[in-house]
XYZ file of N, CA and C in Angstrom:
516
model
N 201.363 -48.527 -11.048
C 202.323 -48.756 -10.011
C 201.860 -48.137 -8.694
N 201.376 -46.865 -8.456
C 200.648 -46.212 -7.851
C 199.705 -47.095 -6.870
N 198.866 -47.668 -8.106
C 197.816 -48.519 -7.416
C 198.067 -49.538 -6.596
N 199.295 -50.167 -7.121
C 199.705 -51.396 -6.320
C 200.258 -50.830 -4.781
N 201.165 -49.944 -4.932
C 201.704 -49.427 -3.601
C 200.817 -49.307 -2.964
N 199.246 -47.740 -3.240
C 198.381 -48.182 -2.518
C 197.538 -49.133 -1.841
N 197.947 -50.044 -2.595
C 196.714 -51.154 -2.532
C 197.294 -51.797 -1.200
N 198.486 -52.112 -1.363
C 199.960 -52.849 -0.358
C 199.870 -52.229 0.859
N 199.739 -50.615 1.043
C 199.522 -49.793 2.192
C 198.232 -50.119 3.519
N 197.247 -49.891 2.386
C 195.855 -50.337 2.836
C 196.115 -51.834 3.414
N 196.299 -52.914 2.871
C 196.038 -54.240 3.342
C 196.981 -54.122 4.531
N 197.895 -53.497 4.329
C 199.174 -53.534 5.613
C 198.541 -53.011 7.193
N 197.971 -52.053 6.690
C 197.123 -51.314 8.136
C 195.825 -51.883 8.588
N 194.975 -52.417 7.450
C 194.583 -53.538 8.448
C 194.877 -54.406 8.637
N 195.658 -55.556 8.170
C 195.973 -56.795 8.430
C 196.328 -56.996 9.997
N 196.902 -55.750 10.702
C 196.655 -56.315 12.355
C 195.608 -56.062 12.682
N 194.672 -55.024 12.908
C 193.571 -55.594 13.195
C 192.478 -56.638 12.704
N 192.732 -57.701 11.822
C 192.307 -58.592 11.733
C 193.085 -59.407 12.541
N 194.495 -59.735 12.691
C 195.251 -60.616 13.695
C 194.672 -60.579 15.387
N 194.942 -59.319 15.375
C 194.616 -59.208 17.206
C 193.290 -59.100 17.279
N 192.239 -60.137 17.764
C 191.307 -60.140 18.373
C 191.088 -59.519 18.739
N 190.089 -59.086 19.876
C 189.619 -58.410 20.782
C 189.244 -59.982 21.845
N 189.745 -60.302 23.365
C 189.223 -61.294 24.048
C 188.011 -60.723 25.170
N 188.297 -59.487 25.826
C 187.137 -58.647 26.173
C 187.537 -57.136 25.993
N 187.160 -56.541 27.322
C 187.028 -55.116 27.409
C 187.204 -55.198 28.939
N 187.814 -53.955 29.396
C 188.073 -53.333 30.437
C 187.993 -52.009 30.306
N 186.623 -51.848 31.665
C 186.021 -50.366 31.462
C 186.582 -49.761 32.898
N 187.063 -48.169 32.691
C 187.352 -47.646 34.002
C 186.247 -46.502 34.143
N 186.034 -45.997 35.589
C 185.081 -45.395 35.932
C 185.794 -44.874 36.998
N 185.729 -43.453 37.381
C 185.951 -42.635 38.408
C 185.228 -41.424 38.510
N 186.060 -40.676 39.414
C 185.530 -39.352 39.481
C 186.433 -38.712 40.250
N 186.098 -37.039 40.072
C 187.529 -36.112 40.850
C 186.403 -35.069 41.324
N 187.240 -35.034 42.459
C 186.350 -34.359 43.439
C 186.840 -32.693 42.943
N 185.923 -31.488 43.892
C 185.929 -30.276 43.408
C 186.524 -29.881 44.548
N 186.523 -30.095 46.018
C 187.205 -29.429 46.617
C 187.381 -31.021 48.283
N 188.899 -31.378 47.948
C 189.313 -31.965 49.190
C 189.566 -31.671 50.713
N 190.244 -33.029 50.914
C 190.251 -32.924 52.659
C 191.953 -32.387 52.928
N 192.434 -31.727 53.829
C 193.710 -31.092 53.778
C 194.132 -32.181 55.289
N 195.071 -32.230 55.470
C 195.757 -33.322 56.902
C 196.049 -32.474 57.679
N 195.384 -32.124 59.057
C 195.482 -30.637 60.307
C 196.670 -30.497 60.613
N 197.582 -31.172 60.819
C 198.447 -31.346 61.567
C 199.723 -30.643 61.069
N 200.216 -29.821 62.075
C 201.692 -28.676 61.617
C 202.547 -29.313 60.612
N 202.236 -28.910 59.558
C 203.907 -29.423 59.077
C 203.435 -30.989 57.946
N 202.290 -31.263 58.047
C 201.696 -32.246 57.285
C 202.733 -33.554 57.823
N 203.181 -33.570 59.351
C 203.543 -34.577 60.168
C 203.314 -34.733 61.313
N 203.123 -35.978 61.768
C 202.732 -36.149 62.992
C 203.388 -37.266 63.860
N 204.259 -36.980 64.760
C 204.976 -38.421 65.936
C 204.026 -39.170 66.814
N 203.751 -40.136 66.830
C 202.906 -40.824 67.590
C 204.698 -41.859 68.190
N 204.984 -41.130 70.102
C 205.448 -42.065 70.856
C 204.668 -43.213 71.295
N 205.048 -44.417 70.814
C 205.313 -45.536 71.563
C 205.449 -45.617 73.228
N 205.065 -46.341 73.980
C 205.586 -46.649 75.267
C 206.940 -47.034 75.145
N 207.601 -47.189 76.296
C 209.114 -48.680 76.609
C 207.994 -49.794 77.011
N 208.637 -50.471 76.406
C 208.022 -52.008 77.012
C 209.463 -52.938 76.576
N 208.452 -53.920 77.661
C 209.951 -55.314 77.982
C 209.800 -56.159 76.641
N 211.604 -56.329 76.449
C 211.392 -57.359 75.621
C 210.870 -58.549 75.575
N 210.810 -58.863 77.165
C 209.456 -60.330 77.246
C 208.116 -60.236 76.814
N 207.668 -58.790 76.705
C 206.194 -58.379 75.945
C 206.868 -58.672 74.761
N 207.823 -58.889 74.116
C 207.580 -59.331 72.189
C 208.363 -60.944 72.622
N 208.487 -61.897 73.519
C 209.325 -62.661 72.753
C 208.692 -63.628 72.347
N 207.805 -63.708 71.632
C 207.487 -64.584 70.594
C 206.799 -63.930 69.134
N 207.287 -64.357 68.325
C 206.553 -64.113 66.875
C 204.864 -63.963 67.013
N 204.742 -62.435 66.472
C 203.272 -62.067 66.601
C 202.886 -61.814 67.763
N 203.797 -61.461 68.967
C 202.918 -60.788 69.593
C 203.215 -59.511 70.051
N 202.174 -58.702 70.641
C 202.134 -57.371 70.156
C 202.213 -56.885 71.237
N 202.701 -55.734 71.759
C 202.379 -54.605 73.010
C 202.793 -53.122 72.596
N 202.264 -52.475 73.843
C 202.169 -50.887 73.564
C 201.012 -50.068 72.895
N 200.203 -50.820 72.648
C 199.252 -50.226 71.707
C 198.620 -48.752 72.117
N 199.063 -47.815 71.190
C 199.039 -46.054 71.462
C 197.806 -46.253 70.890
N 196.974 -45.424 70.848
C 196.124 -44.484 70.435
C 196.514 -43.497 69.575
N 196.056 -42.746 68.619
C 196.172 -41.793 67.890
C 195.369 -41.482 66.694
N 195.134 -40.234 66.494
C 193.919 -39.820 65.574
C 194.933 -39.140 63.961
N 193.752 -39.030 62.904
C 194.370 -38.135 61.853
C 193.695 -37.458 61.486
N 193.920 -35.996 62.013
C 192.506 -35.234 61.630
C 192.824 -34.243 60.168
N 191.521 -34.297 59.343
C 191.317 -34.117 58.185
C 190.432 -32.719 58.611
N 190.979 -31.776 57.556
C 189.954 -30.344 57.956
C 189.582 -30.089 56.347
N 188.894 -29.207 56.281
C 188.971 -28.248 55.247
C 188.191 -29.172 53.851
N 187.607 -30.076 54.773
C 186.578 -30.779 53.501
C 185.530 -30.391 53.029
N 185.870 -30.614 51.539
C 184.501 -29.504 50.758
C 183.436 -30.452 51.142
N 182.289 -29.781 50.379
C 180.743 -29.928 51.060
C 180.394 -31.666 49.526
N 181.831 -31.822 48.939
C 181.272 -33.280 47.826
C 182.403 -33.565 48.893
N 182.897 -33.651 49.725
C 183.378 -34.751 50.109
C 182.823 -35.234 51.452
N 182.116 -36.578 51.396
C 181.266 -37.001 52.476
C 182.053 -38.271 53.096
N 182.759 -38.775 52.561
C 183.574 -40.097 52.960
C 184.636 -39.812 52.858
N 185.525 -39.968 53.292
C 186.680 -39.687 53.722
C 187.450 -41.194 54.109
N 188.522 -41.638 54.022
C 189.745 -42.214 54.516
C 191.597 -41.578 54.442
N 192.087 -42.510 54.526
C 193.392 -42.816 54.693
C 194.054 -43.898 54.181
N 195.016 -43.846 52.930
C 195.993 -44.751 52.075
C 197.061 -45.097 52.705
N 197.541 -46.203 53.330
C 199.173 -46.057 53.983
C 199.826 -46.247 52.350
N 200.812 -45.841 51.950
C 201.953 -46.250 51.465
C 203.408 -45.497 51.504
N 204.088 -46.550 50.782
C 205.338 -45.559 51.127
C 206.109 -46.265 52.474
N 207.593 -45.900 52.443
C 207.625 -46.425 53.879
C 208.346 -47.614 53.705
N 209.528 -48.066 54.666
C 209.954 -49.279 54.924
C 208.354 -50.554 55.706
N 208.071 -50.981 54.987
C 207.403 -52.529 55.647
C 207.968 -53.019 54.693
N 207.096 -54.314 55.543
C 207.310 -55.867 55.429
C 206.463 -56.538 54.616
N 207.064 -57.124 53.194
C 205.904 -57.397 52.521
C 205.087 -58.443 52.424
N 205.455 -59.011 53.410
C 204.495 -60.488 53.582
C 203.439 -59.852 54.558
N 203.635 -59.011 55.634
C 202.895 -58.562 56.834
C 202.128 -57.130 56.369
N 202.917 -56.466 55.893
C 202.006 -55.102 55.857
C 202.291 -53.981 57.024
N 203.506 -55.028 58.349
C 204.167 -54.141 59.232
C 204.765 -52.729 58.377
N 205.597 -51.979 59.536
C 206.003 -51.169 59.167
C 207.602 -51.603 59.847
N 208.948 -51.920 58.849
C 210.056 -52.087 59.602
C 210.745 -51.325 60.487
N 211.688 -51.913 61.253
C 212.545 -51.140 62.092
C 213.471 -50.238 61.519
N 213.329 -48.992 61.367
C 214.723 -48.250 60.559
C 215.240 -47.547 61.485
N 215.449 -48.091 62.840
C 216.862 -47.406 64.092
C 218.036 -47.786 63.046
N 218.997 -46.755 63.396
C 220.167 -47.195 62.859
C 221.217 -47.640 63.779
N 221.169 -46.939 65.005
C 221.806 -46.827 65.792
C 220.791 -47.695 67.144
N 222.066 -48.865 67.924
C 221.368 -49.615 69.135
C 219.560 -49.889 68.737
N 219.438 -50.149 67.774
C 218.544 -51.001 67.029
C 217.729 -52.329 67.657
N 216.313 -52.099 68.486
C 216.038 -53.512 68.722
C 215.525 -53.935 67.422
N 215.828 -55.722 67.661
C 215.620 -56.205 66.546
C 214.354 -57.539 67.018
N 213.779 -58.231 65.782
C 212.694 -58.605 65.948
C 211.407 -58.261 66.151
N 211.728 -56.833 65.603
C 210.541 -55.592 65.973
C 209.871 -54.898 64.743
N 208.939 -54.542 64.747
C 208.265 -53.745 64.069
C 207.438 -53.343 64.381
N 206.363 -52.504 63.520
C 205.037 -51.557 64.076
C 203.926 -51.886 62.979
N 202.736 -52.060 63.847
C 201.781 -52.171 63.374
C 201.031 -51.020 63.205
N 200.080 -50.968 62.275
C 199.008 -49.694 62.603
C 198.150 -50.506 61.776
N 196.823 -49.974 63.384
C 195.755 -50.796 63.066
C 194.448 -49.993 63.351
N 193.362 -50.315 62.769
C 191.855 -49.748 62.557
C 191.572 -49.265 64.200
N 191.625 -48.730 64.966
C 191.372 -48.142 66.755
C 190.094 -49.063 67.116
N 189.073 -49.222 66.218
C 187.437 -49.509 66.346
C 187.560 -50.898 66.620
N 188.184 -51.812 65.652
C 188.209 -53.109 65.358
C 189.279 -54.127 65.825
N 190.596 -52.952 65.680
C 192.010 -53.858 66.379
C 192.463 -54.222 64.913
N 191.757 -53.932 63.819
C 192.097 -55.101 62.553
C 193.448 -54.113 61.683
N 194.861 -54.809 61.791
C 195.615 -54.681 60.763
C 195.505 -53.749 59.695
N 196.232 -52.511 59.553
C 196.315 -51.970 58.066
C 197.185 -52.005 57.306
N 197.220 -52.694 56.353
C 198.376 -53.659 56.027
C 199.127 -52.085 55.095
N 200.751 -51.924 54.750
C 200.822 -50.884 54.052
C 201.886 -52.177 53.067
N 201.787 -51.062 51.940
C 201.463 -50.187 50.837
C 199.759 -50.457 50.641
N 198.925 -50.032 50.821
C 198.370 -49.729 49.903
C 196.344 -49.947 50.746
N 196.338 -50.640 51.376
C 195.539 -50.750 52.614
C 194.679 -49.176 53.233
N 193.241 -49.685 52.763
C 192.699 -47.939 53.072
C 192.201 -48.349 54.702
N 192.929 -47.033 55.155
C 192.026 -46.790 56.771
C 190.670 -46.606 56.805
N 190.216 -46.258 58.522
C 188.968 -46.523 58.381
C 188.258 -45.289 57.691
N 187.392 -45.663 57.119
C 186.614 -44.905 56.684
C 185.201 -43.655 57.421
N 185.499 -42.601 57.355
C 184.538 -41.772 58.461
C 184.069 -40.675 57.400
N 182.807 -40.552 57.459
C 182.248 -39.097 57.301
C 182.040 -37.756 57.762
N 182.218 -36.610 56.919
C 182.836 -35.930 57.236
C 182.106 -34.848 57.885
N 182.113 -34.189 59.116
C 181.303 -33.431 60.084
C 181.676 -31.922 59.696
N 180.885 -30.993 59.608
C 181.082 -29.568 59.303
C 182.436 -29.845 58.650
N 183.105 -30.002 57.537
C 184.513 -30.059 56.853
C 185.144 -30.635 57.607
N 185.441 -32.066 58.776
C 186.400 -32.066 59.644
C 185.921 -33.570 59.193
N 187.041 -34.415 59.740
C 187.067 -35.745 60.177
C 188.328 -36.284 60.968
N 188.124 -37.305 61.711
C 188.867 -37.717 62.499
C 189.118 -39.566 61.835
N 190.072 -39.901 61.791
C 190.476 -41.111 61.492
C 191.149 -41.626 62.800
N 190.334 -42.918 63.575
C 191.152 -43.329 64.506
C 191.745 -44.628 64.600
N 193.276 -44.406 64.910
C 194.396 -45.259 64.487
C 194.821 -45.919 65.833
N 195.781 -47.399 65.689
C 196.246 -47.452 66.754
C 197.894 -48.160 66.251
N 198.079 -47.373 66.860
C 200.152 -48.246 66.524
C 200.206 -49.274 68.080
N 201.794 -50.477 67.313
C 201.599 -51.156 68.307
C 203.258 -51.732 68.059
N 203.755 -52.803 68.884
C 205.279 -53.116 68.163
C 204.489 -54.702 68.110
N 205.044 -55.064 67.101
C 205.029 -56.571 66.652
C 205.855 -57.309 66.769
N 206.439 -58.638 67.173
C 207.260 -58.746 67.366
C 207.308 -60.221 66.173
N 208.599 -59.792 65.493
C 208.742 -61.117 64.110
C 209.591 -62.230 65.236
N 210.074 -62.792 66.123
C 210.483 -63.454 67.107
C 210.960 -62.863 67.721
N 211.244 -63.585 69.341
C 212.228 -62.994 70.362
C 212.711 -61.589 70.188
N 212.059 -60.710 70.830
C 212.592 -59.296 70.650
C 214.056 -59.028 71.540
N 215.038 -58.270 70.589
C 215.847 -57.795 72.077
C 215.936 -56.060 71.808
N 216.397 -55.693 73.441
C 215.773 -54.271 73.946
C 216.746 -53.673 72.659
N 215.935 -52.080 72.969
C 216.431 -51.155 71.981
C 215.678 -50.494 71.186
N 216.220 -49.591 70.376
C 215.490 -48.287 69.854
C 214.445 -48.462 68.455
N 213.167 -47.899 68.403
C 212.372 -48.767 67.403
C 212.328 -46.877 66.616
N 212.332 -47.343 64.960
C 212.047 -46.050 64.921
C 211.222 -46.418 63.221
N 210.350 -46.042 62.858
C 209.499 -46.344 61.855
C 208.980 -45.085 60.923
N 208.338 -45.467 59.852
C 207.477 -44.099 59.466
C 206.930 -44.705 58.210
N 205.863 -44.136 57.992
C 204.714 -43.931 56.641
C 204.180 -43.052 56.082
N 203.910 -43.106 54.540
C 203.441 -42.167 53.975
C 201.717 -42.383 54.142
N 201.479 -41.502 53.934
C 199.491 -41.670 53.622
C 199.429 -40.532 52.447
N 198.082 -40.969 51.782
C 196.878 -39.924 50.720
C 195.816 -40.164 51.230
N 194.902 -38.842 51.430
C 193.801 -38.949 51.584
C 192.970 -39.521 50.329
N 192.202 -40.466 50.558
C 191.340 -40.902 49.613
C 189.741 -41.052 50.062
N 189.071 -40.790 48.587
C 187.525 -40.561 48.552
C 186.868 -41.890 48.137
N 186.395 -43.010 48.978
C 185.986 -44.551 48.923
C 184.237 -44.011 48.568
């Protein structure tokens, strides 16, 4: 009786792996760094103002004004970290665009949003998930240069724009 139960056990534990195939394999590969990049800036935040601009600079879908300037400086990078970027995520956007939405609550222009884009190229960083530009890293320091801008999803009208994003430093 013994034998049979055993026997019943055994065929039971393999009988799925004879069912489930194998169709391929998926291999992961990484690595973790020994000592990272820290974000300079007080408080691990930083306000980048916008200009005022006219709502005739947004009234049509896609187009853009104000474009700021602004940097993200990275300190305190160990001697394995040679590449350096910036992850947007997090954050009210737009998920067809990669904008960043309007979250005024109060006297709210609407038809608005914010871009942040590569400083070098002009090119879109789309968020969630979109790595900034990529820079190497000088005596432990790097500079990431950014540019914000308002976008306009149609006809803008005037009023208060107020936005925000998360970032991780990441090793590309």
């Amino acid at each position: 009786m013994k034998s049979i139960v055993i026997s019943s056990l055994v065929a039971a534990l393999l009988s799925p792996a004879m069912v489930f195939a194998a169709d391929g394999t998926i291999n992961f590969t990484g690595s973790v760094v020994a000592s990272t990049c820290t974000y300079g800036a007080s408080g691990k935040s930083q306000t980048v103002a916008l200009p005022r601009v006219s709502a005739s600079a947004l009234s049509a879908a896609n187009t853009t004004a104000g474009d700021t300037a602004f940097d993200v400086q990275l300190e305190n990078c160990g001697s394995t970290s040679k590449d350096v970027a910036i992850r947007l995520e997090g954050g009210a956007f737009d998920a067809a665009t990669g904008n960043l939405k309007n979250t005024a609550t109060t006297g709210a222009a609407t038809n608005v949003m914010v871009q942040v884009a590569d400083r070098n190229t002009n090119t879109a960083i789309r968020a969630p998930g979109n790595t900034a530009v990529v820079q190497s890293t000088t005596d432990g320091k790097a500079t990431i240069p950014l540019l914000a801008k308002y976008v306009a999803t149609g006809p803008a009208t005037a009023g208060s724009v107020t936005s925000a994003v998360n970032f991780s430093i990441v090793y590309p």
